[in-house]
Tab-separated table of C-alpha atoms in Angstrom:
chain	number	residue	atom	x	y	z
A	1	UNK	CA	-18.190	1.230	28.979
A	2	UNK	CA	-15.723	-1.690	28.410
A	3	UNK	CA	-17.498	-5.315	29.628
A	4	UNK	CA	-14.868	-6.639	32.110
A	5	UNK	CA	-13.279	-10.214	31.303
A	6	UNK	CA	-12.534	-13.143	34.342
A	7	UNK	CA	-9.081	-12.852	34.845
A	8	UNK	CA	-6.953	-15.789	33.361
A	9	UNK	CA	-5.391	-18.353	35.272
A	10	UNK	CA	-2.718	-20.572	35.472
A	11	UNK	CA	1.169	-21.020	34.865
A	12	UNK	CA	3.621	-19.980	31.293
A	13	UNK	CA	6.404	-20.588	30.264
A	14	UNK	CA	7.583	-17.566	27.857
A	15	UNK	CA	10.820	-18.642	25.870
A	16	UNK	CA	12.160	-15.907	23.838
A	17	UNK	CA	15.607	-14.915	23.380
A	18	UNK	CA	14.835	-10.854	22.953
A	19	UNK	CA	14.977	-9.437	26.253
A	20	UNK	CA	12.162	-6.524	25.298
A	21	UNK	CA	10.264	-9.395	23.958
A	22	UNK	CA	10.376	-10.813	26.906
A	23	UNK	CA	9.739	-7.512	29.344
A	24	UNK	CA	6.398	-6.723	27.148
A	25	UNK	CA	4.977	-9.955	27.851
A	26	UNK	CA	5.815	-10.663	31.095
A	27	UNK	CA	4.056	-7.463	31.762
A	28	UNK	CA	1.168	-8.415	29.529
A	29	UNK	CA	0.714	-11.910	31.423
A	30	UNK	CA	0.957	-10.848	34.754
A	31	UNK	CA	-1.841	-8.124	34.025
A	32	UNK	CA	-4.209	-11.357	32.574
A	33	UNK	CA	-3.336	-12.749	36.418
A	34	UNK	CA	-1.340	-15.192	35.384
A	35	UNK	CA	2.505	-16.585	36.736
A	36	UNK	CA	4.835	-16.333	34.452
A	37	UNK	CA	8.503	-18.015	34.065
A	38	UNK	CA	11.159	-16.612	31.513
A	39	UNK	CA	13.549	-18.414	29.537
A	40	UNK	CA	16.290	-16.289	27.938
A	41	UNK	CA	16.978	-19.353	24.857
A	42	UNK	CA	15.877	-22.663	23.666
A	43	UNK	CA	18.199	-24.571	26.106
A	44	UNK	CA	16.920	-22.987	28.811
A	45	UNK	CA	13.519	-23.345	27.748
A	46	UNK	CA	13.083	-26.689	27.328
A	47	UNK	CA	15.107	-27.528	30.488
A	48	UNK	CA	12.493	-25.558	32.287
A	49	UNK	CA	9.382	-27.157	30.239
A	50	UNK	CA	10.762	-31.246	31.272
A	51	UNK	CA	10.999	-29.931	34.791
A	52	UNK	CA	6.567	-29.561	34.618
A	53	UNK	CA	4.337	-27.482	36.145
A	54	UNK	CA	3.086	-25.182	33.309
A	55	UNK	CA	-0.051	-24.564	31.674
A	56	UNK	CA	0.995	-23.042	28.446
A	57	UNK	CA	4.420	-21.905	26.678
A	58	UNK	CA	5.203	-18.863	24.416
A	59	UNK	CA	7.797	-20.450	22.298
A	60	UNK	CA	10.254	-18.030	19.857
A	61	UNK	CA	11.449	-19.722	16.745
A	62	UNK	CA	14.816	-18.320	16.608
A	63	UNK	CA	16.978	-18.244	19.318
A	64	UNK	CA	20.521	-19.980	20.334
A	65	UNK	CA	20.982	-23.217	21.991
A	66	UNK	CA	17.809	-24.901	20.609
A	67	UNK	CA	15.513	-23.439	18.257
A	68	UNK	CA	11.677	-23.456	18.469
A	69	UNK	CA	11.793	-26.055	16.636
A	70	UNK	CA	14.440	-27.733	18.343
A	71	UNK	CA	12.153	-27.156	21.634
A	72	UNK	CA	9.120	-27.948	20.446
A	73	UNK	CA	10.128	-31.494	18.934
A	74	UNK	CA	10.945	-32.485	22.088
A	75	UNK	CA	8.157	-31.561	23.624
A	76	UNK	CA	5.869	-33.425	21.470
A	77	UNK	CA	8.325	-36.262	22.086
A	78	UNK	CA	7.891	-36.465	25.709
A	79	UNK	CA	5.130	-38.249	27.412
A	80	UNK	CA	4.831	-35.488	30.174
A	81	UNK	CA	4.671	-32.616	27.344
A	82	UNK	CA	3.545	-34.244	24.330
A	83	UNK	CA	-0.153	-32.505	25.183
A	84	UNK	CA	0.943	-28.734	26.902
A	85	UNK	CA	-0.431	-26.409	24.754
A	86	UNK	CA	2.535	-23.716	22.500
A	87	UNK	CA	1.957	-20.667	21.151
A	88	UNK	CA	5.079	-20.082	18.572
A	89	UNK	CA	5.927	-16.496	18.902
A	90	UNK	CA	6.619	-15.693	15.226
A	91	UNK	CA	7.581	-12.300	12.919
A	92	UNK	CA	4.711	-11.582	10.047
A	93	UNK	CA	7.099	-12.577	7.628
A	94	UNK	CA	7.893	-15.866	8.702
A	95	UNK	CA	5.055	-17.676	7.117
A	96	UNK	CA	7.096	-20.614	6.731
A	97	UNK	CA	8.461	-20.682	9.885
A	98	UNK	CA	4.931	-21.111	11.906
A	99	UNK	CA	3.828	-23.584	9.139
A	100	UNK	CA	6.359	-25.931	10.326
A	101	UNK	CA	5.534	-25.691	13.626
A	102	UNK	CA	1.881	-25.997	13.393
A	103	UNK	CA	2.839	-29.213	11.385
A	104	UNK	CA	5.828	-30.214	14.621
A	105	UNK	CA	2.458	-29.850	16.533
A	106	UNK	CA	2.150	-26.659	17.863
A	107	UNK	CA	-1.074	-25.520	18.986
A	108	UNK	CA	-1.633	-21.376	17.701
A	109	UNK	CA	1.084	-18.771	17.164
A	110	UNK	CA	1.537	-14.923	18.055
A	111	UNK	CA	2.243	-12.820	15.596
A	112	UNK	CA	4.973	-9.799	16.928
A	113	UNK	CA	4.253	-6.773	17.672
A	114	UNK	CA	1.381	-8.265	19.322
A	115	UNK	CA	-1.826	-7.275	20.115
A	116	UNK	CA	-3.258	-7.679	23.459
A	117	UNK	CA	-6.383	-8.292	22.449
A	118	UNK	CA	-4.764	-11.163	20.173
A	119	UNK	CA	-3.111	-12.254	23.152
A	120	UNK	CA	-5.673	-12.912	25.405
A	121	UNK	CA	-7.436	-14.856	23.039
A	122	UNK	CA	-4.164	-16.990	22.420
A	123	UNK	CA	-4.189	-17.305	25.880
A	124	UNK	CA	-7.485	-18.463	26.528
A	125	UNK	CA	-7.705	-20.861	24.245
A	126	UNK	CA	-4.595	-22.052	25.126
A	127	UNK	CA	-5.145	-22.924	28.627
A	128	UNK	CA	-8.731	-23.786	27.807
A	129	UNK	CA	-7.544	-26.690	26.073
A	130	UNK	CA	-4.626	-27.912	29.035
A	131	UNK	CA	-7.767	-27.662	31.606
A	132	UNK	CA	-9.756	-30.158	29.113
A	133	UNK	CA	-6.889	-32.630	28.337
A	134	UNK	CA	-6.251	-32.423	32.924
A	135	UNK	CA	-9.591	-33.448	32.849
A	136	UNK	CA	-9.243	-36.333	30.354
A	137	UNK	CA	-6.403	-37.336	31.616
A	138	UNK	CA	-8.009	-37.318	35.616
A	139	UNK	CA	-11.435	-38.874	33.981
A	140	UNK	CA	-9.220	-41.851	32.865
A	141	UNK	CA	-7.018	-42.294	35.818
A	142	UNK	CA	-10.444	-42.310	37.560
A	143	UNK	CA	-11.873	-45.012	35.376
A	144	UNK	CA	-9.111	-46.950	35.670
A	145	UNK	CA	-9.309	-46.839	39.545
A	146	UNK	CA	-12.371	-48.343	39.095
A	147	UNK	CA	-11.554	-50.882	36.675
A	148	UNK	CA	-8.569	-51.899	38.945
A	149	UNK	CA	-11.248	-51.684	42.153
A	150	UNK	CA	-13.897	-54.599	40.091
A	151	UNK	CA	-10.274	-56.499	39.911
A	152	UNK	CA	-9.661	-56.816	43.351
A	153	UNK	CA	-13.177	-57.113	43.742
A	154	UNK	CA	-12.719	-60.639	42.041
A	155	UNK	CA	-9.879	-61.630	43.512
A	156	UNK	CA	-11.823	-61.004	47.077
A	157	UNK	CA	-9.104	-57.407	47.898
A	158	UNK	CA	-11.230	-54.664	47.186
A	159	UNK	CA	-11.286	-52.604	50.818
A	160	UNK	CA	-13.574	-50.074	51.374
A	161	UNK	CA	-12.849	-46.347	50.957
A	162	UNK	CA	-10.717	-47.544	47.470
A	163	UNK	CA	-13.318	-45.321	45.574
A	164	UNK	CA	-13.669	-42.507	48.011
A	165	UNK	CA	-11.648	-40.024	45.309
A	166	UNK	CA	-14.111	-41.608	42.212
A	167	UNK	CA	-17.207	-41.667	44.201
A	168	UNK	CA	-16.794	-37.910	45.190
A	169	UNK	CA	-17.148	-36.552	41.316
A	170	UNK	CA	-20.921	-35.168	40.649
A	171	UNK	CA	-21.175	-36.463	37.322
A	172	UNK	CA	-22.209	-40.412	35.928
A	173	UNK	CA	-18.594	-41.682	36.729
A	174	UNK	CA	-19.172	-40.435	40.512
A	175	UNK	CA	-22.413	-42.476	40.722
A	176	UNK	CA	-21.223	-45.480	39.250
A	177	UNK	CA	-18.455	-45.001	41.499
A	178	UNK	CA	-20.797	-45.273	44.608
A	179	UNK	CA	-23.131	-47.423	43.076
A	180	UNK	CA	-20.302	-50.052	42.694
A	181	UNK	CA	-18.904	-49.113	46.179
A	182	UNK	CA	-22.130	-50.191	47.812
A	183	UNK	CA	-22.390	-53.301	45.802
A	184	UNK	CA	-18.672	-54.448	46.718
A	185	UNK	CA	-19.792	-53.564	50.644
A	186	UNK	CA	-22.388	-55.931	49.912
A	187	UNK	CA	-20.977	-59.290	47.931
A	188	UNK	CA	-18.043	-58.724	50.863
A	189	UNK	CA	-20.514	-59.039	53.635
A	190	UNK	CA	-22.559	-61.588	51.767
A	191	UNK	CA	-19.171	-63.757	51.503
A	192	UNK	CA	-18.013	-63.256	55.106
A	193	UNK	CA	-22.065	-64.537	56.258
A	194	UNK	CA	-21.157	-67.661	53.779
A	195	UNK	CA	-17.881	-68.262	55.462
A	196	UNK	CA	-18.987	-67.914	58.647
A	197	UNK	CA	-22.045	-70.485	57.122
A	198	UNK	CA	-19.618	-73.197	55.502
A	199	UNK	CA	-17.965	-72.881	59.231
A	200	UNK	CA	-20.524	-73.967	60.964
A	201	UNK	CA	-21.683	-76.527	58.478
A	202	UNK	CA	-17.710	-77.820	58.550
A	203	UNK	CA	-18.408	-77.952	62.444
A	204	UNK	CA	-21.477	-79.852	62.143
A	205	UNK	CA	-20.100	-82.277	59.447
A	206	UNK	CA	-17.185	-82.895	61.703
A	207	UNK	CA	-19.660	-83.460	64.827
A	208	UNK	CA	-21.426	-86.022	62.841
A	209	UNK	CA	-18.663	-87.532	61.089
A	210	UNK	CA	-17.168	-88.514	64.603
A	211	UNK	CA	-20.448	-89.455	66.052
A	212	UNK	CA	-20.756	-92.453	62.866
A	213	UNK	CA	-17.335	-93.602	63.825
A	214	UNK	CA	-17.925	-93.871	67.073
A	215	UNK	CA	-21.605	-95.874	66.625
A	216	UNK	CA	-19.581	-97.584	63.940
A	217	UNK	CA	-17.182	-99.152	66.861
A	218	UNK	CA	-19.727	-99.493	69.607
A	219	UNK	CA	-22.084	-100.949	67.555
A	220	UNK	CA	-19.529	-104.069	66.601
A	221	UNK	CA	-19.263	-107.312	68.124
A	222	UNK	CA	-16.042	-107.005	69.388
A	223	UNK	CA	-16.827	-103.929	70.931
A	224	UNK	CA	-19.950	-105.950	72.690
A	225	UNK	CA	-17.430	-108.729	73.967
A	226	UNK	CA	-15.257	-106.137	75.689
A	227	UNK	CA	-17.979	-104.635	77.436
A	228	UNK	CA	-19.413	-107.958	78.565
A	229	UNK	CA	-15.119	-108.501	79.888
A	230	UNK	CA	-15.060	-105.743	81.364
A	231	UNK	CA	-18.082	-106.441	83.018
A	232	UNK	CA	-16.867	-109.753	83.916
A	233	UNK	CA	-14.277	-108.190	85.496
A	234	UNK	CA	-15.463	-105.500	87.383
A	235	UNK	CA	-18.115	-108.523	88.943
A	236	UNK	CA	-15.571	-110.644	89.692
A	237	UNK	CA	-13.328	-108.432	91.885
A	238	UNK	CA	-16.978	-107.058	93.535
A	239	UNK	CA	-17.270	-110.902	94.536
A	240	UNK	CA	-13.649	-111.319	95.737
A	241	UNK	CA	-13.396	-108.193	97.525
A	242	UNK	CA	-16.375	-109.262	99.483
A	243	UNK	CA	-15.117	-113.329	100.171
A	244	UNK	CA	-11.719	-111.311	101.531
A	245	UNK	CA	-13.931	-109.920	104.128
C-alpha cells in the first residue's frame, strides 16, 4: 500500500518548444494539483514570466526566439523574477548545457524522459523555496511597516489601526507589533492630556498676565488723580443739580 502525498500547490509556467514535451507535463502537473500555463518558445515564455503570477517555471534550453538561456538571464535580471524558482528542462547529454544555467542562476533541472517521481520532488522543492522567499519578502515589508509606523510616531502621525496587518501575525514580529501599537495609543494620549495641560496653563498665564497690568495702572498715581477727578466731578454736578432745584 502506497503512502499518499499532499497534493502540490500553486502556479507554472512550462516553456518548452516540443509540443509532446509539453502534453506529458501538463498532464503530469495538473495530476500534482497544480495550474499550469504553456509557452510554445522562449519569446513567449519570458513574455508570460514579466507579466507575474507564477510560482515556478519549467524552462527548455533550446528553443527559437530566446533560448533558456536567453530567458533565464532575464529573469535573474529583473527585480520581480530575479528570485522565482527554474527548473531547466535538459537532455542527459547536455551536461554542459545545465552547468551554465545552474551558474545563470537556475535553481534544479529535469532531466528528459522524466520521471515522475523526479518530478515531484523538483516540484516540491521548487515551490518550497518561492513560499519561503513570499515569506521573506512579506516579513520585511512587515518590518518596514513598523519601522515607518515608530517614524510617524516621532513626527506625532502615527494613527491607530497603521499596524492592524503586523499586529495580526502569531509570531515575535506580531507581538512587537501590538506591543508598540499600545505604546503609540499611549504617548498619543499622554501628549493630547499635556496639550490640553499647557492650554490651560497658557489660559491661566494670560489671566494673570492681564490682572498685573491692570494693578500695574490702577495702582499709579495718575491713575489715583483721575479717580479723585472723576470724583470731583461726579460731586460737583450732584451739588449743581440740586442748587437748580
Amino acid at each position: 500500500m502506497t503512502e499518499r502525498t499532499e497534493a502540490l500547490r500553486g502556479r507554472v509556467l512550462v516553456v518548452d518548444d516540443d509540443p509532446v514535451n509539453r502534453l506529458l507535463l501538463r498532464r503530469a502537473l495538473e495530476r500534482e494539483g497544480l495550474d499550469v500555463e504553456l509557452a510554445v518558445d522562449g519569446g513567449q515564455g519570458w513574455e508570460l514570466v514579466s507579466g507575474g503570477g507564477f510560482d515556478l517555471v519549467l524552462l527548455d534550453i533550446v528553443m527559437p526566439v530566446l533560448d533558456g538561456y536567453a530567458v533565464l538571464a532575464r529573469m535573474r535580471a529583473q527585480e520581480a523574477t530575479a528570485a522565482l524558482p527554474v527548473v531547466v528542462i535538459s537532455g542527459s547529454d547536455d551536461r554542459d548545457g545545465v552547468v551554465r544555467c545552474i551558474e545563470l542562476g537556475a535553481d534544479d533541472f529535469l532531466p528528459k524522459p522524466f520521471d515522475p517521481a523526479v518530478l515531484r520532488a523538483r516540484l516540491g522543492a521548487g515551490l518550497a523555496r518561492k513560499r519561503l522567499a513570499d515569506l521573506e519578502r512579506e516579513y520585511r515589508e512587515q518590518v518596514g511597516h513598523v519601522v515607518d509606523a515608530a517614524a510617524a510616531v516621532e513626527r506625532g502621525e502615527f494613527h491607530p489601526g497603521r499596524l492592524d496587518a503586523v499586529a495580526a501575525r502569531d509570531d515575535a514580529l506580531g507581538l512587537l507589533a501590538r506591543v508598540f501599537g499600545r505604546m503609540a495609543h499611549e504617548v498619543a494620549q499622554r501628549e493630547q492630556r499635556l496639550r490640553a495641560q499647557v492650554g490651560a496653563l497658557r489660559i491661566e498665564i494670560d489671566e494673570a498676565r492681564a490682572a498685573r497690568t491692570v494693578a500695574a495702572i490702577t495702582e499709579t498715581d495718575y491713575f489715583a488723580d483721575l479717580q479723585r477727578r472723576a470724583a470731583d466731578l461726579r460731586s460737583g454736578t450732584g451739588r449743581q443739580d440740586r442748587g437748580d432745584r
